[in-house]
XYZ file of N, CA and C in Angstrom:
447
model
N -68.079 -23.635 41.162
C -67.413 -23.191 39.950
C -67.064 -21.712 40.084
N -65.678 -21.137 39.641
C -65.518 -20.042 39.629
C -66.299 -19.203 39.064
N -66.500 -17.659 39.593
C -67.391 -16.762 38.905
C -66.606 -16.270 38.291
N -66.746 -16.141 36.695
C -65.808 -15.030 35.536
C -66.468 -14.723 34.202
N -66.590 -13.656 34.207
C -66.765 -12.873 33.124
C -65.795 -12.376 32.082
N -65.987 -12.515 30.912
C -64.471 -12.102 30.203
C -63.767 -10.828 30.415
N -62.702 -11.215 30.401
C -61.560 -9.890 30.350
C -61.514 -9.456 32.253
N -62.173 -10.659 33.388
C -61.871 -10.473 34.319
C -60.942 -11.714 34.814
N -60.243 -11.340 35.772
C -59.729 -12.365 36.858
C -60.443 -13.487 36.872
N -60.062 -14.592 37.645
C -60.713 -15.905 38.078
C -60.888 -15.408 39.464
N -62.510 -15.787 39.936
C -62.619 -15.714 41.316
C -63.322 -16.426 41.797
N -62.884 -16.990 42.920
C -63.078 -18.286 44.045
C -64.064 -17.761 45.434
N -65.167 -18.948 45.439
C -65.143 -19.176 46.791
C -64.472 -19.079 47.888
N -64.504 -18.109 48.823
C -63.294 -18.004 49.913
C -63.747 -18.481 51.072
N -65.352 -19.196 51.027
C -65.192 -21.133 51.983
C -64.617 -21.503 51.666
N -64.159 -21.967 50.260
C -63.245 -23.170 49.558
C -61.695 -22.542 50.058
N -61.288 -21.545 50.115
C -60.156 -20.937 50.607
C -59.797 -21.875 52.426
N -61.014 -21.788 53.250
C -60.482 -21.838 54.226
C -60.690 -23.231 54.658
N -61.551 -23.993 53.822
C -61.596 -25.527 53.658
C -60.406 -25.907 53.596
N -59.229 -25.608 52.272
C -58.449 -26.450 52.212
C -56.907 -25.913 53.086
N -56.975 -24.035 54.056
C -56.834 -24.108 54.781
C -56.331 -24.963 56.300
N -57.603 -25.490 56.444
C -57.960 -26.620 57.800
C -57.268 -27.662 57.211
N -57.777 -28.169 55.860
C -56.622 -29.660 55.700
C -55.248 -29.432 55.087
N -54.774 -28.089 54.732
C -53.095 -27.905 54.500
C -52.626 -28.230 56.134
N -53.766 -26.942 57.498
C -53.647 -27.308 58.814
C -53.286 -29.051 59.199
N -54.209 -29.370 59.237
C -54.169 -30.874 59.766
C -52.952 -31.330 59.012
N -52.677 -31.452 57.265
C -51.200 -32.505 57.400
C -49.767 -31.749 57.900
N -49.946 -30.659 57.799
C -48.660 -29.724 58.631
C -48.510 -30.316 59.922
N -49.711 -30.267 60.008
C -49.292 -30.805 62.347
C -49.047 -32.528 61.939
N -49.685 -33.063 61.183
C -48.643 -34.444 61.135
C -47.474 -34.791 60.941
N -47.290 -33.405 59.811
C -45.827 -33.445 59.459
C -44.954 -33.568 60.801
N -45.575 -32.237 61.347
C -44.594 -32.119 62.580
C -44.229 -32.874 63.544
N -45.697 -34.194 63.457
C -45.868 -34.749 64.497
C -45.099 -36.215 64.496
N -44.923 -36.664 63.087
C -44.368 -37.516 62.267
C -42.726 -37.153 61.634
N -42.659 -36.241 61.376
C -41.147 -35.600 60.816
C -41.052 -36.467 59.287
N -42.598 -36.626 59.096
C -42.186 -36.853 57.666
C -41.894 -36.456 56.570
N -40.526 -35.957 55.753
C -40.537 -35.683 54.508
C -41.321 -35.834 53.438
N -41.755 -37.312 53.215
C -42.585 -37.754 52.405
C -44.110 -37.085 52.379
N -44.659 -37.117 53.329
C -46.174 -36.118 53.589
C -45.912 -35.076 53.441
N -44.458 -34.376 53.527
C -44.493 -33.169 53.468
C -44.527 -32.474 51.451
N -43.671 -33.606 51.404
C -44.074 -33.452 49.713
C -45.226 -33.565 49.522
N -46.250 -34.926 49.599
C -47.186 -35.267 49.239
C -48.253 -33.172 49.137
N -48.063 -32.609 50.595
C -48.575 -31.239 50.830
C -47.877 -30.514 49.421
N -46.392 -30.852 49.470
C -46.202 -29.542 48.380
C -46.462 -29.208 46.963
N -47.191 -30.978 46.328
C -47.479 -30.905 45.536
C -49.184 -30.499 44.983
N -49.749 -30.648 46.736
C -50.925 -30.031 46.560
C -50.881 -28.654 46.684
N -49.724 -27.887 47.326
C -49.521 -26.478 47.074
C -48.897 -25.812 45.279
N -48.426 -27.019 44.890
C -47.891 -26.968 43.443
C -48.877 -26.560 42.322
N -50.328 -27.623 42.723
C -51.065 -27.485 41.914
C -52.004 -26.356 41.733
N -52.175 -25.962 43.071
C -52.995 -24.506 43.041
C -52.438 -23.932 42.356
N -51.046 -23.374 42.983
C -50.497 -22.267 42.088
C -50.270 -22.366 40.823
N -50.298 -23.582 40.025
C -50.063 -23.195 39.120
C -50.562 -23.788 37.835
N -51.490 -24.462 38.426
C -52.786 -25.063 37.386
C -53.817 -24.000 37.770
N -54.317 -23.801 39.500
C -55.459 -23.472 39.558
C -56.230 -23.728 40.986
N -56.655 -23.400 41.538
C -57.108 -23.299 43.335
C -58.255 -24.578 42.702
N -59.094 -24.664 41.880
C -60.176 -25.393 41.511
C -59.028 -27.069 41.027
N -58.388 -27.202 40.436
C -57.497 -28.446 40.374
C -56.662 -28.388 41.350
N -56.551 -28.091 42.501
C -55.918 -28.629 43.839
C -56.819 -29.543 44.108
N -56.545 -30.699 44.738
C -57.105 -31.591 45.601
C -58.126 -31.026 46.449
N -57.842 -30.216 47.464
C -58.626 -29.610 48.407
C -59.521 -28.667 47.591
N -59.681 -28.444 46.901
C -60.455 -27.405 45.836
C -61.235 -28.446 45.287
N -61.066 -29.855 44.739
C -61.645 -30.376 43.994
C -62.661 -30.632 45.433
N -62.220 -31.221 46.300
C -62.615 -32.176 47.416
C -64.040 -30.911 47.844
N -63.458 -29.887 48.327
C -64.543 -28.685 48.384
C -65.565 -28.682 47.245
N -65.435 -28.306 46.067
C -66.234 -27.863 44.601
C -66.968 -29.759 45.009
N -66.907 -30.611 45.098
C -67.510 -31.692 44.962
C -68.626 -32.360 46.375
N -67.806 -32.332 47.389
C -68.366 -32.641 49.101
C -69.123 -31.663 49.270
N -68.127 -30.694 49.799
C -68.803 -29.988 50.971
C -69.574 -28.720 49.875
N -69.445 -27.711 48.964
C -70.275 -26.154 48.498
C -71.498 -26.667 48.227
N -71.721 -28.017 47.482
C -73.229 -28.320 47.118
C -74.482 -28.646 48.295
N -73.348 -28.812 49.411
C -74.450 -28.656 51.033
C -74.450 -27.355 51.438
N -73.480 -26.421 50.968
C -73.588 -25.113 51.701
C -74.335 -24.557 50.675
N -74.678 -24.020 49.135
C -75.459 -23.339 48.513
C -74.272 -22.302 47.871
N -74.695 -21.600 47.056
C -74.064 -20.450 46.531
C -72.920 -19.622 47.323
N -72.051 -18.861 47.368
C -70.990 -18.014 48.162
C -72.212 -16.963 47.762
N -72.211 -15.958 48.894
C -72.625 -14.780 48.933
C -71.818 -13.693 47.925
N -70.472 -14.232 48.301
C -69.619 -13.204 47.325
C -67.915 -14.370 46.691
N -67.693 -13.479 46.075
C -66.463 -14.201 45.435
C -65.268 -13.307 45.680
N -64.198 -13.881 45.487
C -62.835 -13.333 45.407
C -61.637 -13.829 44.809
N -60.938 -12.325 44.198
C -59.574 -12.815 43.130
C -59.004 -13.783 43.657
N -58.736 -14.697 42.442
C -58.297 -15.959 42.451
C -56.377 -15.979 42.513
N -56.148 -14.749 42.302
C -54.380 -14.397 42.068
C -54.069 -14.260 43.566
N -54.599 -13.836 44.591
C -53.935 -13.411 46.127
C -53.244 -15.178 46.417
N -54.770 -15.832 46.465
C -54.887 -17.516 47.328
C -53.751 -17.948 46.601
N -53.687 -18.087 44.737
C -52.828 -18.838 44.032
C -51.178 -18.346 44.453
N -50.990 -16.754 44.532
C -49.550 -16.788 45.200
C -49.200 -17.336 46.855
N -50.311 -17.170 47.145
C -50.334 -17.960 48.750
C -50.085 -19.896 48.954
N -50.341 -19.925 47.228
C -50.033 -21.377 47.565
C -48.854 -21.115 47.065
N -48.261 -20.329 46.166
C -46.642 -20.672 45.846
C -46.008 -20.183 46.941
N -46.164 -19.540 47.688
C -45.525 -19.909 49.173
C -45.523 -20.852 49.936
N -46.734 -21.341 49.935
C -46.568 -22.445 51.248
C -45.950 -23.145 50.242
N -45.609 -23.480 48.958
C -45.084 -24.633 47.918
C -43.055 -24.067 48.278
N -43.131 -23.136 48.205
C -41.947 -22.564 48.536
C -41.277 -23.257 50.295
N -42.260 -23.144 51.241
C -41.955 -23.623 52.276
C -41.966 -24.961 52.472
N -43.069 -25.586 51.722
C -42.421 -26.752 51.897
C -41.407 -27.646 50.995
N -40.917 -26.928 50.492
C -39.413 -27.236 49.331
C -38.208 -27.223 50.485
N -38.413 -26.331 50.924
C -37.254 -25.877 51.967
C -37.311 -26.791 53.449
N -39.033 -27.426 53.540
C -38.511 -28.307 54.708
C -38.452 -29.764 54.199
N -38.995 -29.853 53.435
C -38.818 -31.334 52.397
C -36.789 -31.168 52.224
N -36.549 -30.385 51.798
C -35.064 -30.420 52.399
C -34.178 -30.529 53.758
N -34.661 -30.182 54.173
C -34.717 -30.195 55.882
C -34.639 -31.451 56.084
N -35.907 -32.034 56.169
C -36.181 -33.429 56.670
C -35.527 -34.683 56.070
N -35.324 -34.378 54.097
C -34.461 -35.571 53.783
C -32.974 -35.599 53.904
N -32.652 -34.844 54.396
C -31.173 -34.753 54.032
C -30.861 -34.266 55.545
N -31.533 -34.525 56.741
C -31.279 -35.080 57.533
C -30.999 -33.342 58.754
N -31.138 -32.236 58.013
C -31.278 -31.245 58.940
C -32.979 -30.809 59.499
N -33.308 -31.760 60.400
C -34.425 -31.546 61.031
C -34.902 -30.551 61.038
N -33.938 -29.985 62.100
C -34.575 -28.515 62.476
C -35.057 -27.655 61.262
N -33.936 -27.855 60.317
C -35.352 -26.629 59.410
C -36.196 -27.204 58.346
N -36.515 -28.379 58.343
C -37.785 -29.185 58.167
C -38.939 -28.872 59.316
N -38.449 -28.717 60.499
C -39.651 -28.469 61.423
C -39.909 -26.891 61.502
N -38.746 -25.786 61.170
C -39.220 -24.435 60.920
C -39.505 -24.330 59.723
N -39.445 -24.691 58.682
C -40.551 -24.301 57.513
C -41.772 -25.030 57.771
N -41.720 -25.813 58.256
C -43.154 -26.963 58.404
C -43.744 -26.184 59.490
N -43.597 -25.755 60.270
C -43.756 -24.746 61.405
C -44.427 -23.265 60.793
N -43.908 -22.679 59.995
C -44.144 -21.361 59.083
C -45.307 -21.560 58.566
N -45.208 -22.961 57.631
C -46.370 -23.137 56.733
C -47.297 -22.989 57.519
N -47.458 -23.732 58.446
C -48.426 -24.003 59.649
C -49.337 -23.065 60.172
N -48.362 -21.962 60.654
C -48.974 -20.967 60.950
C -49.154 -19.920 60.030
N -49.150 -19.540 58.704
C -50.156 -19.539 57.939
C -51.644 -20.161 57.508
N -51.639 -21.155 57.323
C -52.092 -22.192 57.237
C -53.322 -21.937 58.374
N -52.599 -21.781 59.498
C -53.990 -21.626 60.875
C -54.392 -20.620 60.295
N -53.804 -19.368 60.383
C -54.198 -18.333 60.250
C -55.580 -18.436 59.561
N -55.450 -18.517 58.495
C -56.262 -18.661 57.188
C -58.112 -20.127 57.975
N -57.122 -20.996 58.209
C -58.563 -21.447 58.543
C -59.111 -20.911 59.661
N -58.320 -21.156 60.731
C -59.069 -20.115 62.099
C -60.058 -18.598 62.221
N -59.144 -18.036 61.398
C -59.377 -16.251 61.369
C -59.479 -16.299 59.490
N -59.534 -16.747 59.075
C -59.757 -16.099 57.584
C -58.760 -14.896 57.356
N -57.573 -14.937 57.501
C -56.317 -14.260 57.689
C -55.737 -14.698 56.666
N -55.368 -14.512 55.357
C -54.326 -15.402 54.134
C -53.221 -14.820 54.794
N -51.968 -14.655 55.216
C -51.036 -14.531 55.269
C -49.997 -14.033 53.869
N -50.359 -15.301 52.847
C -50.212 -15.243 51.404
C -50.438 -14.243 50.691
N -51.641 -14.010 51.086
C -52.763 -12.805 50.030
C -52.347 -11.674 50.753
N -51.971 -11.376 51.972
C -51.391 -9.902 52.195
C -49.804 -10.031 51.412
N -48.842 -10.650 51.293
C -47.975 -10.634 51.195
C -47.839 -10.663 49.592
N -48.890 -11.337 48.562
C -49.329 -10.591 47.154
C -49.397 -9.187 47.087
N -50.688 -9.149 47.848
C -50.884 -7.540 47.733
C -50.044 -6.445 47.901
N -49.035 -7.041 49.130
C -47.766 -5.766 49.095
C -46.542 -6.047 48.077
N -46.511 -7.172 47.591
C -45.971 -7.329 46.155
C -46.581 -6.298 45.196
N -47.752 -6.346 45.122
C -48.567 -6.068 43.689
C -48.419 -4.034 43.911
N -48.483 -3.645 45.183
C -48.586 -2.297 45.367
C -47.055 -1.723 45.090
N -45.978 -2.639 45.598
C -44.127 -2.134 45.739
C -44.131 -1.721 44.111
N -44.894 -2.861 43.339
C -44.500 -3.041 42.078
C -45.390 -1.705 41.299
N -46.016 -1.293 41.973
C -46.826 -0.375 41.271
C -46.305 0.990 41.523
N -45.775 0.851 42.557
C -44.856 2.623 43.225
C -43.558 2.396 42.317
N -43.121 1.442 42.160
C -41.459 1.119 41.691
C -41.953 1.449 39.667
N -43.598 1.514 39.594
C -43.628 1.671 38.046
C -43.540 0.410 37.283
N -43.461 -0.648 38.154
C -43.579 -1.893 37.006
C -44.796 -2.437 37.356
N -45.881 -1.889 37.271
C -46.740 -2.571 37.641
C -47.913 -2.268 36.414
């Protein structure tokens, strides 16, 4: 369960971050391996739901919070829940663009966004690297020099 106190952020487990990581990993390389559109949605709607219900109502969030944290014990520490959630409206972004790709019959950039996602995606489970969450953060800082922040 997320740790929050009022008038703070939502913050997540960042095992649960790299859990669902490894399985965004694994159906990306099927995608690729398969050229399926259809799985590739099936992914974007699990990238849909993070961002914008909640990292804890994603599939892979539920699948984590239920299986696997109650064998591992407590997180030592927690972290903002806003970096991961724009990291999924990217990979939700990428796979819009190869779910286009693939149905409408231009492969190739079904297999380079499916490709992109991917290697985010490693990043994050391999190395604990969000790709996403840096690319928030230099959002969140532009916006703060530019005064709209």
């Amino acid at each position: 369960m997320p740790d929050r106190t009022p008038g703070t952020p939502v913050r997540v487990d960042p095992r649960g971050q790299r859990f669902a990581a490894v399985l965004t990993s694994l159906v990306l390389l099927l995608v690729l391996a398969t050229g399926s559109g259809t799985l590739l949605a099936a992914q974007a709607v699990v990238f849909a739901l993070g961002a914008i219900l909640g990292l804890r109502w994603s599939p892979y969030g539920w699948l984590y919070s239920r299986l696997v944290r109650p064998r591992l014990g407590p997180p030592q520490e927690f972290e903002d829940a806003r970096p991961p959630r724009f990291a999924q409206a990217v990979g939700l972004a990428f796979a819009a663009i190869g779910m286009v790709g693939y149905l409408s019959g231009a492969t190739w950039l079904g297999i380079a966004a499916s490709a992109a996602a991917l290697t985010a995606a490693f990043l994050n489970a391999a190395f604990g690297y969000c790709l996403g969450c840096e690319l928030y953060l230099l959002t969140v800082r532009s916006r703060t020099r530019l005064g709209h922040g």
